[in-house]
Amino acid sequence: MGRALLDTPRDVAPPADTPPVRRATVVAVGTATKAAPAPREPFDWRGLGARVLPPLGGVALLIAVWALATQKSASFPTPLATFDAAVKLFSDPFYSNGPNDQGIGWNILFSLQRVGLGFGLAALVGIPLGFIIGRFTLFNRMLSPLISVLKPVSPLAWLPIGLLVFKSANPAAIWTIFICSIWPMVINTAVGVQKVPEDYLNVARVLKLSEWKIATRILLPSVMPYMLTGVRLSVGTAWLVIVAAEMLTGGVGIGFWVWDEWNNLNVAHIIIAIFVIGAVGLLLEWSLLAVARRFDYS
């Protein structure tokens, strides 16, 4: 008995009378039950080509048309000359030779800072205002006509108001971004609140939930896709407005940089700035689309 407990299975010899055929059967069964590796799926080269080649074809078409249109032009730079200027420009994007001569990197950062402040203030005011307009009929009837009148006003019309009130260019530019980017958030949030099924609100009345719990537990999850659509539209508007505002207010910023390069008749740098403005706006759009997909419950 004591030997049987202390010996490991490897130390225990098989009984002498065990037939060899039986041991072979055990080995064969063990081999058959071992899981076979799953076959690796081939890489989808066709799908990758369908996603990558069309955009590259569009860019190649643009460059080809650009090259053909400028091959005999002395005033408009060719794609190759613009590329050479971009290489020199981005070799040192953060140089600083005083307040009126700074690298393109500093100008982009200053513009993003203004957009962040103006857009952030618009979100702080616009989203709660959209909840109020969508939730209460009295506020909807009171504020909807004002929004309809103020929404189509050009950013350039709001800028003098900001200069008059704040007596400074930087807060005036932030004010212009705020007032132009607030409307998509207000309207989309209000529409989202109005789309919430009435049954949900009836249950809230039966349970006698407070207005805060109705807003946070019922309205906010339902309104989130609408609200994020408004946020996405607003950030695009803010990035559009900052270029026009900085052209007029001066200082440091991508809009002022474009205007300064125009005064220097440096068309290649203006074209580079257009591509940079488009690329930054596209990155902002993609980042907010990723957030919107995260909260899409459809």
Coordinates of C-alpha atoms in Angstrom, one line a residue:
M1 CA 0.0 0.0 0.0
G2 CA 2.8 2.5 1.0
R3 CA 4.6 2.0 -2.3
A4 CA 1.5 2.7 -4.4
L5 CA 1.0 6.2 -2.8
L6 CA 4.7 7.4 -3.1
D7 CA 5.5 6.3 -6.6
T8 CA 4.7 8.6 -9.5
P9 CA 3.0 7.1 -12.6
R10 CA 6.3 7.3 -14.5
D11 CA 8.0 5.2 -11.8
V12 CA 5.3 2.6 -11.9
A13 CA 6.1 -0.1 -14.5
P14 CA 3.2 -1.4 -16.5
P15 CA 2.0 -4.8 -15.5
A16 CA 3.8 -7.6 -17.2
D17 CA 0.6 -9.2 -18.4
T18 CA -0.7 -6.0 -20.2
P19 CA -1.0 -6.8 -23.9
P20 CA 1.0 -4.5 -26.3
V21 CA -2.1 -4.0 -28.5
R22 CA -4.0 -2.3 -25.7
R23 CA -1.1 0.2 -25.0
A24 CA -1.0 1.1 -28.7
T25 CA -4.8 1.8 -28.7
V26 CA -4.4 4.2 -25.8
V27 CA -1.6 6.1 -27.6
A28 CA -3.7 6.3 -30.8
V29 CA -6.8 7.7 -28.9
G30 CA -4.6 10.4 -27.2
T31 CA -3.3 11.5 -30.6
A32 CA -6.8 11.7 -32.1
T33 CA -8.2 13.9 -29.3
K34 CA -5.4 16.6 -29.7
A35 CA -6.9 19.7 -31.2
A36 CA -5.7 20.4 -34.8
P37 CA -4.5 24.0 -35.5
A38 CA -7.1 26.2 -37.2
P39 CA -6.3 27.0 -40.8
R40 CA -5.1 30.6 -41.2
E41 CA -7.3 32.7 -43.4
P42 CA -5.5 34.3 -46.4
F43 CA -4.9 38.1 -46.3
D44 CA -7.6 40.1 -48.1
W45 CA -5.4 41.8 -50.7
R46 CA -8.5 42.6 -52.8
G47 CA -10.3 44.4 -50.0
L48 CA -7.1 46.3 -49.1
G49 CA -6.7 47.4 -52.7
A50 CA -10.4 48.5 -52.9
R51 CA -9.9 50.8 -49.9
V52 CA -6.5 52.2 -50.7
L53 CA -6.3 52.5 -54.5
P54 CA -9.3 54.8 -55.1
P55 CA -8.0 57.6 -52.7
L56 CA -4.5 57.3 -54.2
G57 CA -6.1 57.5 -57.7
G58 CA -7.9 60.7 -56.7
V59 CA -4.7 62.3 -55.3
A60 CA -2.8 61.3 -58.5
L61 CA -5.5 62.8 -60.7
L62 CA -5.4 66.1 -58.7
I63 CA -1.6 66.3 -59.1
A64 CA -1.8 65.5 -62.8
V65 CA -4.3 68.2 -63.4
W66 CA -2.3 70.6 -61.3
A67 CA 0.9 69.8 -63.2
L68 CA -0.7 70.2 -66.6
A69 CA -2.3 73.5 -65.6
T70 CA 0.9 75.0 -64.3
Q71 CA 3.5 73.7 -66.7
K72 CA 3.6 77.0 -68.6
S73 CA 2.7 79.3 -65.7
A74 CA 5.3 81.5 -64.1
S75 CA 3.1 82.8 -61.2
F76 CA 1.5 79.6 -60.0
P77 CA 3.9 76.9 -58.5
T78 CA 4.0 73.4 -59.9
P79 CA 3.5 70.4 -57.6
L80 CA 7.2 69.7 -57.5
A81 CA 8.1 73.3 -56.5
T82 CA 5.4 73.1 -53.8
F83 CA 6.7 69.8 -52.5
D84 CA 10.2 71.3 -52.3
A85 CA 8.9 74.3 -50.4
A86 CA 7.0 72.0 -48.0
V87 CA 10.1 70.0 -47.3
K88 CA 12.0 73.2 -46.4
L89 CA 9.0 74.5 -44.4
F90 CA 8.5 71.4 -42.3
S91 CA 12.3 70.9 -41.7
D92 CA 12.0 73.5 -38.9
P93 CA 8.3 74.0 -38.1
F94 CA 8.8 75.5 -34.6
Y95 CA 11.4 78.3 -35.3
S96 CA 10.7 81.7 -33.7
N97 CA 12.1 85.0 -35.0
G98 CA 9.8 87.2 -33.0
P99 CA 6.0 87.5 -32.7
N100 CA 5.4 88.1 -36.4
D101 CA 7.8 85.4 -37.8
Q102 CA 7.1 82.0 -36.4
G103 CA 7.1 78.5 -37.8
I104 CA 4.0 76.8 -39.2
G105 CA 3.9 74.5 -36.2
W106 CA 3.4 77.3 -33.8
N107 CA 0.7 78.8 -36.0
I108 CA -1.2 75.5 -36.1
L109 CA -1.0 75.1 -32.3
F110 CA -2.2 78.7 -31.7
S111 CA -5.2 78.1 -34.0
L112 CA -6.0 74.8 -32.3
Q113 CA -5.9 76.5 -28.9
R114 CA -8.4 79.2 -30.0
V115 CA -10.6 76.5 -31.6
G116 CA -10.5 74.4 -28.4
L117 CA -11.5 77.4 -26.2
G118 CA -14.3 78.6 -28.5
F119 CA -15.6 75.2 -29.2
G120 CA -15.4 74.1 -25.6
L121 CA -17.4 77.1 -24.4
A122 CA -20.0 76.5 -27.1
A123 CA -20.4 72.9 -25.9
L124 CA -20.8 74.0 -22.3
V125 CA -23.6 76.3 -23.3
G126 CA -25.1 74.7 -26.3
I127 CA -25.7 71.1 -25.1
P128 CA -27.6 72.1 -21.9
L129 CA -29.5 74.7 -23.9
G130 CA -30.5 72.0 -26.4
F131 CA -31.7 69.8 -23.6
I132 CA -33.9 72.7 -22.3
I133 CA -35.3 73.5 -25.7
G134 CA -36.1 69.9 -26.5
R135 CA -37.6 69.2 -23.1
F136 CA -39.8 72.2 -22.4
T137 CA -42.2 73.5 -25.0
L138 CA -42.2 77.0 -23.5
F139 CA -38.5 77.4 -24.1
N140 CA -38.8 75.9 -27.5
R141 CA -41.3 78.4 -28.6
M142 CA -39.4 81.2 -27.0
L143 CA -35.9 80.5 -28.4
S144 CA -36.5 78.7 -31.7
P145 CA -37.2 81.9 -33.7
L146 CA -34.1 83.6 -32.3
I147 CA -31.9 80.6 -33.3
S148 CA -33.4 80.6 -36.8
V149 CA -32.5 84.3 -37.2
L150 CA -29.0 84.1 -35.7
K151 CA -27.8 80.8 -37.1
P152 CA -27.2 81.9 -40.8
V153 CA -25.3 85.1 -39.8
S154 CA -21.8 85.1 -41.3
P155 CA -18.8 84.7 -38.9
L156 CA -17.3 88.0 -40.3
A157 CA -20.4 89.8 -39.0
W158 CA -19.8 88.5 -35.5
L159 CA -16.2 89.5 -35.4
P160 CA -16.7 93.3 -35.1
I161 CA -19.1 92.7 -32.2
G162 CA -16.3 90.7 -30.5
L163 CA -13.7 93.4 -31.1
L164 CA -16.1 96.1 -29.7
V165 CA -16.9 94.1 -26.6
F166 CA -13.6 92.6 -25.7
K167 CA -11.2 95.3 -27.1
S168 CA -8.7 92.6 -28.1
A169 CA -8.2 90.4 -31.1
N170 CA -7.6 87.0 -29.4
P171 CA -10.9 87.0 -27.3
A172 CA -12.8 88.3 -30.3
A173 CA -11.6 85.4 -32.4
I174 CA -12.7 82.9 -29.7
W175 CA -16.0 84.7 -29.4
T176 CA -16.6 84.3 -33.2
I177 CA -15.8 80.6 -33.0
F178 CA -18.2 80.3 -30.0
I179 CA -21.2 82.0 -31.6
C180 CA -20.8 80.2 -34.9
S181 CA -20.2 76.7 -33.6
I182 CA -22.9 76.7 -31.0
W183 CA -26.0 76.3 -33.2
P184 CA -25.4 72.7 -34.6
M185 CA -25.0 71.5 -31.0
V186 CA -28.2 73.3 -29.8
I187 CA -30.3 72.1 -32.7
N188 CA -29.2 68.5 -32.8
T189 CA -29.4 68.0 -29.1
A190 CA -33.0 69.5 -29.0
V191 CA -34.1 67.3 -31.9
G192 CA -32.6 64.2 -30.1
V193 CA -34.6 65.1 -26.9
Q194 CA -37.8 65.5 -28.9
K195 CA -37.2 62.0 -30.5
V196 CA -37.2 60.2 -27.1
P197 CA -40.3 57.9 -26.9
E198 CA -43.1 59.3 -24.8
D199 CA -43.4 55.9 -23.0
Y200 CA -40.0 56.5 -21.4
L201 CA -41.2 59.8 -20.0
N202 CA -44.5 58.3 -18.8
V203 CA -42.6 55.7 -16.8
A204 CA -40.5 58.5 -15.3
R205 CA -43.7 60.4 -14.3
V206 CA -45.1 57.2 -12.7
L207 CA -41.9 56.6 -10.8
K208 CA -41.8 60.3 -9.8
L209 CA -38.2 60.7 -11.0
S210 CA -36.6 64.1 -10.5
E211 CA -35.8 66.2 -13.6
W212 CA -32.1 65.5 -13.0
K213 CA -32.6 61.8 -13.1
I214 CA -34.8 62.1 -16.2
A215 CA -32.0 64.0 -17.9
T216 CA -29.2 61.7 -16.8
R217 CA -30.8 58.3 -16.8
I218 CA -33.4 58.6 -19.7
L219 CA -32.6 61.5 -22.0
L220 CA -28.8 61.4 -22.1
P221 CA -28.3 57.8 -23.4
S222 CA -31.0 58.3 -26.0
V223 CA -29.8 61.7 -27.1
M224 CA -26.1 60.8 -27.3
P225 CA -25.9 60.0 -31.1
Y226 CA -27.8 63.2 -32.0
M227 CA -25.6 65.2 -29.6
L228 CA -22.4 63.8 -31.0
T229 CA -23.5 64.6 -34.6
G230 CA -24.0 68.2 -33.5
V231 CA -20.6 68.2 -31.9
R232 CA -19.0 66.8 -35.1
L233 CA -20.7 69.5 -37.2
S234 CA -19.7 72.2 -34.7
V235 CA -16.0 71.4 -34.7
G236 CA -15.9 71.5 -38.5
T237 CA -17.6 75.0 -38.4
A238 CA -15.1 76.1 -35.7
W239 CA -12.1 75.1 -37.9
L240 CA -13.6 77.0 -40.8
V241 CA -14.3 80.1 -38.8
I242 CA -10.8 80.4 -37.2
V243 CA -9.1 80.9 -40.6
A244 CA -11.3 83.8 -41.6
A245 CA -11.1 85.3 -38.1
E246 CA -7.3 85.2 -37.9
M247 CA -7.0 86.8 -41.3
L248 CA -8.7 89.9 -39.9
T249 CA -7.4 89.9 -36.3
G250 CA -3.7 89.2 -37.1
G251 CA -1.2 87.8 -34.5
V252 CA -0.2 84.1 -34.6
G253 CA -2.4 81.5 -36.3
I254 CA -2.8 79.6 -39.5
G255 CA -5.3 82.1 -40.9
F256 CA -2.9 85.0 -40.2
W257 CA 0.0 82.9 -41.7
V258 CA -1.9 82.5 -45.0
W259 CA -2.6 86.2 -45.1
D260 CA 1.0 87.0 -44.3
E261 CA 2.3 84.7 -47.1
W262 CA -0.1 86.3 -49.5
N263 CA 1.4 89.7 -48.7
N264 CA 4.8 88.2 -49.4
L265 CA 3.4 86.7 -52.7
N266 CA 4.5 83.2 -51.6
V267 CA 1.8 81.2 -53.3
A268 CA 3.6 77.9 -52.6
H269 CA 3.2 78.4 -48.9
I270 CA -0.5 79.3 -49.3
I271 CA -1.1 76.0 -51.1
I272 CA 0.8 74.2 -48.3
A273 CA -1.4 76.0 -45.7
I274 CA -4.6 74.9 -47.6
F275 CA -3.4 71.2 -47.4
V276 CA -2.5 71.6 -43.8
I277 CA -5.9 73.2 -42.9
G278 CA -7.7 70.4 -44.7
A279 CA -5.6 67.6 -43.1
V280 CA -6.1 69.0 -39.5
G281 CA -9.9 69.4 -40.2
L282 CA -10.0 65.8 -41.4
L283 CA -8.2 64.5 -38.3
L284 CA -10.7 66.4 -36.1
E285 CA -13.6 64.9 -38.1
W286 CA -12.2 61.3 -37.8
S287 CA -11.5 61.6 -34.1
L288 CA -15.1 62.7 -33.4
L289 CA -16.5 60.1 -35.8
A290 CA -14.7 57.5 -33.7
V291 CA -16.3 58.9 -30.5
A292 CA -19.7 58.9 -32.2
R293 CA -19.3 55.2 -33.3
R294 CA -18.5 54.4 -29.7
F295 CA -21.9 55.7 -28.5
D296 CA -23.9 54.5 -31.5
Y297 CA -26.5 52.1 -30.1
S298 CA -28.4 51.5 -33.3

